[in-house]
Amino acid sequence: EFVVRAYGSPAENFAARREELLRRFGLWPERDKLCGQLSKGMRQKTAIAAAFLLPAAYTARATLIVEGSQIPGPLQPPSVVAQSLEKLQIAEKNLMRRVNLLDIAQKLDVFGNLKNMTPDQIVQAMVANTIITKSAGRGEATIMTLSYTGETGPKAAAVVNEYVTIILSDDAENRTKTSEATVAFFDADVKRLD
């Protein structure tokens, strides 16, 4: 019971399910004993039974590789140069905005009890279920890995898909703005030379 409560509130049919598993593993007669009072084999059975009581969790992952600028270094104005890791940090900050998390949670009905949750609880749950890692190094690819753990596989995959869509959409918008700024820079430089 302790393990199940540590991972969240027990299911409605917890008592019946607990009894079923304890009987199946031959632990019912020992149900009132502490784990320290059980043999090693009985403790192992207890751990397995506890695992069956925990809610299922599904994790979906996506890996993004950030490409550097295609403009040769000497031709780039200072405003165009942005480090890959900084791009990832900006992408993460934009992705994890409150409005995005609420929109995704509501659009995909991510949580079974969504209607009973406050916006703050929804955001906290989305953040708690999301892991974002970034890695970059000299001469290495710059990589961002997004993962989300949800109640079902399809929902976890849909959330990660939404995350990737937001990042790619923001990246396309930023690249367009950067390209426009580069064109304006070169146009101004050409006019200066005329």
Tab-separated table of C-alpha atoms in Angstrom:
chain	number	residue	atom	x	y	z
A	1	GLU	CA	0.000	0.000	0.000
A	2	PHE	CA	2.859	2.370	0.846
A	3	VAL	CA	4.428	1.996	-2.625
A	4	VAL	CA	1.143	2.682	-4.403
A	5	ARG	CA	0.431	5.773	-2.303
A	6	ALA	CA	3.988	7.030	-2.918
A	7	TYR	CA	3.315	6.971	-6.679
A	8	GLY	CA	-0.093	8.639	-6.436
A	9	SER	CA	-3.538	7.943	-5.098
A	10	PRO	CA	-4.681	4.321	-5.264
A	11	ALA	CA	-7.290	3.231	-7.787
A	12	GLU	CA	-10.936	2.898	-6.750
A	13	ASN	CA	-10.706	-0.898	-6.654
A	14	PHE	CA	-7.357	-0.891	-4.831
A	15	ALA	CA	-8.407	-3.094	-1.899
A	16	ALA	CA	-9.912	-5.787	-4.137
A	17	ARG	CA	-6.939	-5.700	-6.509
A	18	ARG	CA	-4.491	-5.883	-3.594
A	19	GLU	CA	-6.258	-8.915	-2.158
A	20	GLU	CA	-6.324	-10.614	-5.555
A	21	LEU	CA	-2.576	-10.129	-6.067
A	22	LEU	CA	-1.642	-11.142	-2.530
A	23	ARG	CA	-3.644	-14.353	-2.937
A	24	ARG	CA	-2.181	-15.033	-6.389
A	25	PHE	CA	1.384	-14.691	-5.060
A	26	GLY	CA	0.658	-16.687	-1.896
A	27	LEU	CA	1.124	-13.661	0.346
A	28	TRP	CA	-2.370	-13.359	1.794
A	29	PRO	CA	-1.556	-15.128	5.082
A	30	GLU	CA	1.405	-12.766	5.540
A	31	ARG	CA	-0.503	-9.567	4.700
A	32	ASP	CA	-0.150	-7.955	8.142
A	33	LYS	CA	3.624	-8.470	8.396
A	34	LEU	CA	6.202	-5.826	7.599
A	35	CYS	CA	8.564	-6.560	4.698
A	36	GLY	CA	11.493	-6.963	7.112
A	37	GLN	CA	9.667	-9.887	8.734
A	38	LEU	CA	9.340	-11.776	5.422
A	39	SER	CA	11.826	-14.139	3.815
A	40	LYS	CA	13.830	-12.922	0.833
A	41	GLY	CA	11.590	-14.825	-1.587
A	42	MET	CA	8.438	-13.376	-0.003
A	43	ARG	CA	9.926	-9.851	-0.211
A	44	GLN	CA	10.598	-10.413	-3.915
A	45	LYS	CA	7.005	-11.583	-4.420
A	46	THR	CA	5.816	-8.494	-2.534
A	47	ALA	CA	7.830	-6.226	-4.851
A	48	ILE	CA	6.340	-7.908	-7.930
A	49	ALA	CA	2.805	-7.631	-6.524
A	50	ALA	CA	3.415	-3.930	-5.760
A	51	ALA	CA	4.576	-3.382	-9.346
A	52	PHE	CA	1.267	-4.788	-10.598
A	53	LEU	CA	-0.600	-2.296	-8.418
A	54	LEU	CA	1.191	0.738	-9.866
A	55	PRO	CA	-0.526	2.586	-12.701
A	56	ALA	CA	0.857	1.963	-16.180
A	57	ALA	CA	3.014	4.716	-17.617
A	58	TYR	CA	4.026	5.169	-21.244
A	59	THR	CA	6.899	7.315	-22.459
A	60	ALA	CA	7.281	8.715	-25.957
A	61	ARG	CA	10.492	10.353	-27.187
A	62	ALA	CA	11.636	12.516	-30.071
A	63	THR	CA	15.165	13.591	-30.896
A	64	LEU	CA	15.879	16.813	-32.769
A	65	ILE	CA	19.210	17.706	-34.349
A	66	VAL	CA	19.938	21.409	-34.749
A	67	GLU	CA	21.782	22.431	-37.892
A	68	GLY	CA	24.047	25.432	-37.921
A	69	SER	CA	23.631	28.352	-40.287
A	70	GLN	CA	24.275	27.698	-43.974
A	71	ILE	CA	25.723	31.165	-44.536
A	72	PRO	CA	29.549	31.175	-44.530
A	73	GLY	CA	31.004	32.653	-41.338
A	74	PRO	CA	32.689	35.759	-42.808
A	75	LEU	CA	29.474	36.818	-44.571
A	76	GLN	CA	27.299	36.608	-41.490
A	77	PRO	CA	26.436	39.838	-39.753
A	78	PRO	CA	26.616	39.605	-35.960
A	79	SER	CA	22.810	39.568	-35.669
A	80	VAL	CA	22.612	36.331	-37.682
A	81	VAL	CA	25.091	34.326	-35.639
A	82	ALA	CA	23.331	32.310	-32.933
A	83	GLN	CA	24.841	29.406	-31.107
A	84	SER	CA	23.088	26.057	-31.424
A	85	LEU	CA	22.763	25.520	-27.692
A	86	GLU	CA	21.202	28.948	-27.300
A	87	LYS	CA	18.701	27.992	-30.002
A	88	LEU	CA	17.768	24.915	-27.992
A	89	GLN	CA	17.379	26.910	-24.793
A	90	ILE	CA	15.109	29.374	-26.563
A	91	ALA	CA	13.128	26.520	-28.138
A	92	GLU	CA	12.656	24.898	-24.720
A	93	LYS	CA	11.572	28.174	-23.130
A	94	ASN	CA	9.037	28.816	-25.902
A	95	LEU	CA	7.758	25.245	-25.820
A	96	MET	CA	7.193	25.139	-22.065
A	97	ARG	CA	5.147	28.340	-21.976
A	98	ARG	CA	2.007	28.042	-19.907
A	99	VAL	CA	-0.286	28.741	-22.872
A	100	ASN	CA	1.295	25.924	-24.927
A	101	LEU	CA	1.065	23.377	-22.115
A	102	LEU	CA	-2.570	24.226	-21.362
A	103	ASP	CA	-3.461	24.135	-25.049
A	104	ILE	CA	-1.850	20.718	-25.567
A	105	ALA	CA	-3.395	19.237	-22.421
A	106	GLN	CA	-6.885	20.409	-23.359
A	107	LYS	CA	-6.594	19.650	-27.073
A	108	LEU	CA	-5.445	16.061	-26.439
A	109	ASP	CA	-7.405	15.514	-23.187
A	110	VAL	CA	-4.126	14.341	-21.684
A	111	PHE	CA	-5.354	13.713	-18.142
A	112	GLY	CA	-8.360	11.604	-17.223
A	113	ASN	CA	-9.440	14.104	-14.558
A	114	LEU	CA	-8.650	17.228	-16.609
A	115	LYS	CA	-12.023	18.840	-15.859
A	116	ASN	CA	-11.296	18.665	-12.116
A	117	MET	CA	-7.822	20.226	-12.434
A	118	THR	CA	-6.977	23.913	-12.144
A	119	PRO	CA	-4.804	25.477	-14.858
A	120	ASP	CA	-1.890	25.549	-12.397
A	121	GLN	CA	-2.293	21.833	-11.688
A	122	ILE	CA	-2.421	21.078	-15.416
A	123	VAL	CA	0.763	23.036	-16.069
A	124	GLN	CA	2.524	21.402	-13.111
A	125	ALA	CA	1.515	17.931	-14.296
A	126	MET	CA	2.634	18.632	-17.872
A	127	VAL	CA	6.010	19.912	-16.647
A	128	ALA	CA	6.406	16.952	-14.264
A	129	ASN	CA	5.739	14.466	-17.079
A	130	THR	CA	8.079	16.170	-19.552
A	131	ILE	CA	11.832	15.672	-19.751
A	132	ILE	CA	13.962	17.775	-22.076
A	133	THR	CA	17.672	17.116	-22.462
A	134	LYS	CA	20.114	19.079	-24.571
A	135	SER	CA	23.644	18.240	-25.606
A	136	ALA	CA	26.178	20.160	-27.628
A	137	GLY	CA	29.908	20.158	-27.946
A	138	ARG	CA	32.659	21.359	-30.198
A	139	GLY	CA	32.605	19.276	-33.351
A	140	GLU	CA	29.474	17.401	-32.216
A	141	ALA	CA	25.871	17.542	-33.314
A	142	THR	CA	23.613	19.663	-31.169
A	143	ILE	CA	20.762	17.470	-29.985
A	144	MET	CA	17.533	17.983	-28.058
A	145	THR	CA	15.577	15.001	-26.760
A	146	LEU	CA	11.955	15.488	-25.724
A	147	SER	CA	10.096	12.848	-23.760
A	148	TYR	CA	6.672	12.746	-22.198
A	149	THR	CA	5.249	10.112	-19.864
A	150	GLY	CA	1.490	9.668	-20.003
A	151	GLU	CA	-1.367	7.365	-19.064
A	152	THR	CA	-1.548	5.782	-22.537
A	153	GLY	CA	0.937	5.291	-25.345
A	154	PRO	CA	-1.094	7.177	-27.963
A	155	LYS	CA	-1.531	10.196	-25.664
A	156	ALA	CA	2.176	10.291	-24.788
A	157	ALA	CA	3.064	10.083	-28.494
A	158	ALA	CA	0.536	12.796	-29.375
A	159	VAL	CA	1.992	15.152	-26.749
A	160	VAL	CA	5.539	14.650	-28.050
A	161	ASN	CA	4.271	15.156	-31.595
A	162	GLU	CA	2.701	18.476	-30.526
A	163	TYR	CA	5.967	19.478	-28.832
A	164	VAL	CA	7.926	18.794	-32.029
A	165	THR	CA	5.351	20.641	-34.144
A	166	ILE	CA	5.626	23.730	-31.921
A	167	ILE	CA	9.425	23.684	-32.011
A	168	LEU	CA	9.577	23.230	-35.793
A	169	SER	CA	6.961	25.931	-36.362
A	170	ASP	CA	8.840	28.383	-34.135
A	171	ASP	CA	12.125	27.463	-35.850
A	172	ALA	CA	10.662	28.083	-39.325
A	173	GLU	CA	9.343	31.464	-38.171
A	174	ASN	CA	12.718	32.397	-36.640
A	175	ARG	CA	14.634	31.300	-39.754
A	176	THR	CA	12.328	33.395	-41.934
A	177	LYS	CA	12.878	36.454	-39.736
A	178	THR	CA	16.636	35.839	-39.717
A	179	SER	CA	16.681	35.470	-43.505
A	180	GLU	CA	14.725	38.690	-43.899
A	181	ALA	CA	17.160	40.470	-41.588
A	182	THR	CA	20.110	39.098	-43.584
A	183	VAL	CA	18.592	40.269	-46.866
A	184	ALA	CA	17.974	43.717	-45.353
A	185	PHE	CA	21.602	43.804	-44.145
A	186	PHE	CA	22.954	42.951	-47.602
A	187	ASP	CA	20.572	45.396	-49.297
A	188	ALA	CA	21.777	48.171	-46.979
A	189	ASP	CA	25.398	47.180	-47.651
A	190	VAL	CA	24.821	47.249	-51.432
A	191	LYS	CA	23.165	50.691	-51.210
A	192	ARG	CA	26.094	51.930	-49.134
A	193	LEU	CA	28.533	50.752	-51.802
A	194	ASP	CA	26.559	52.419	-54.649
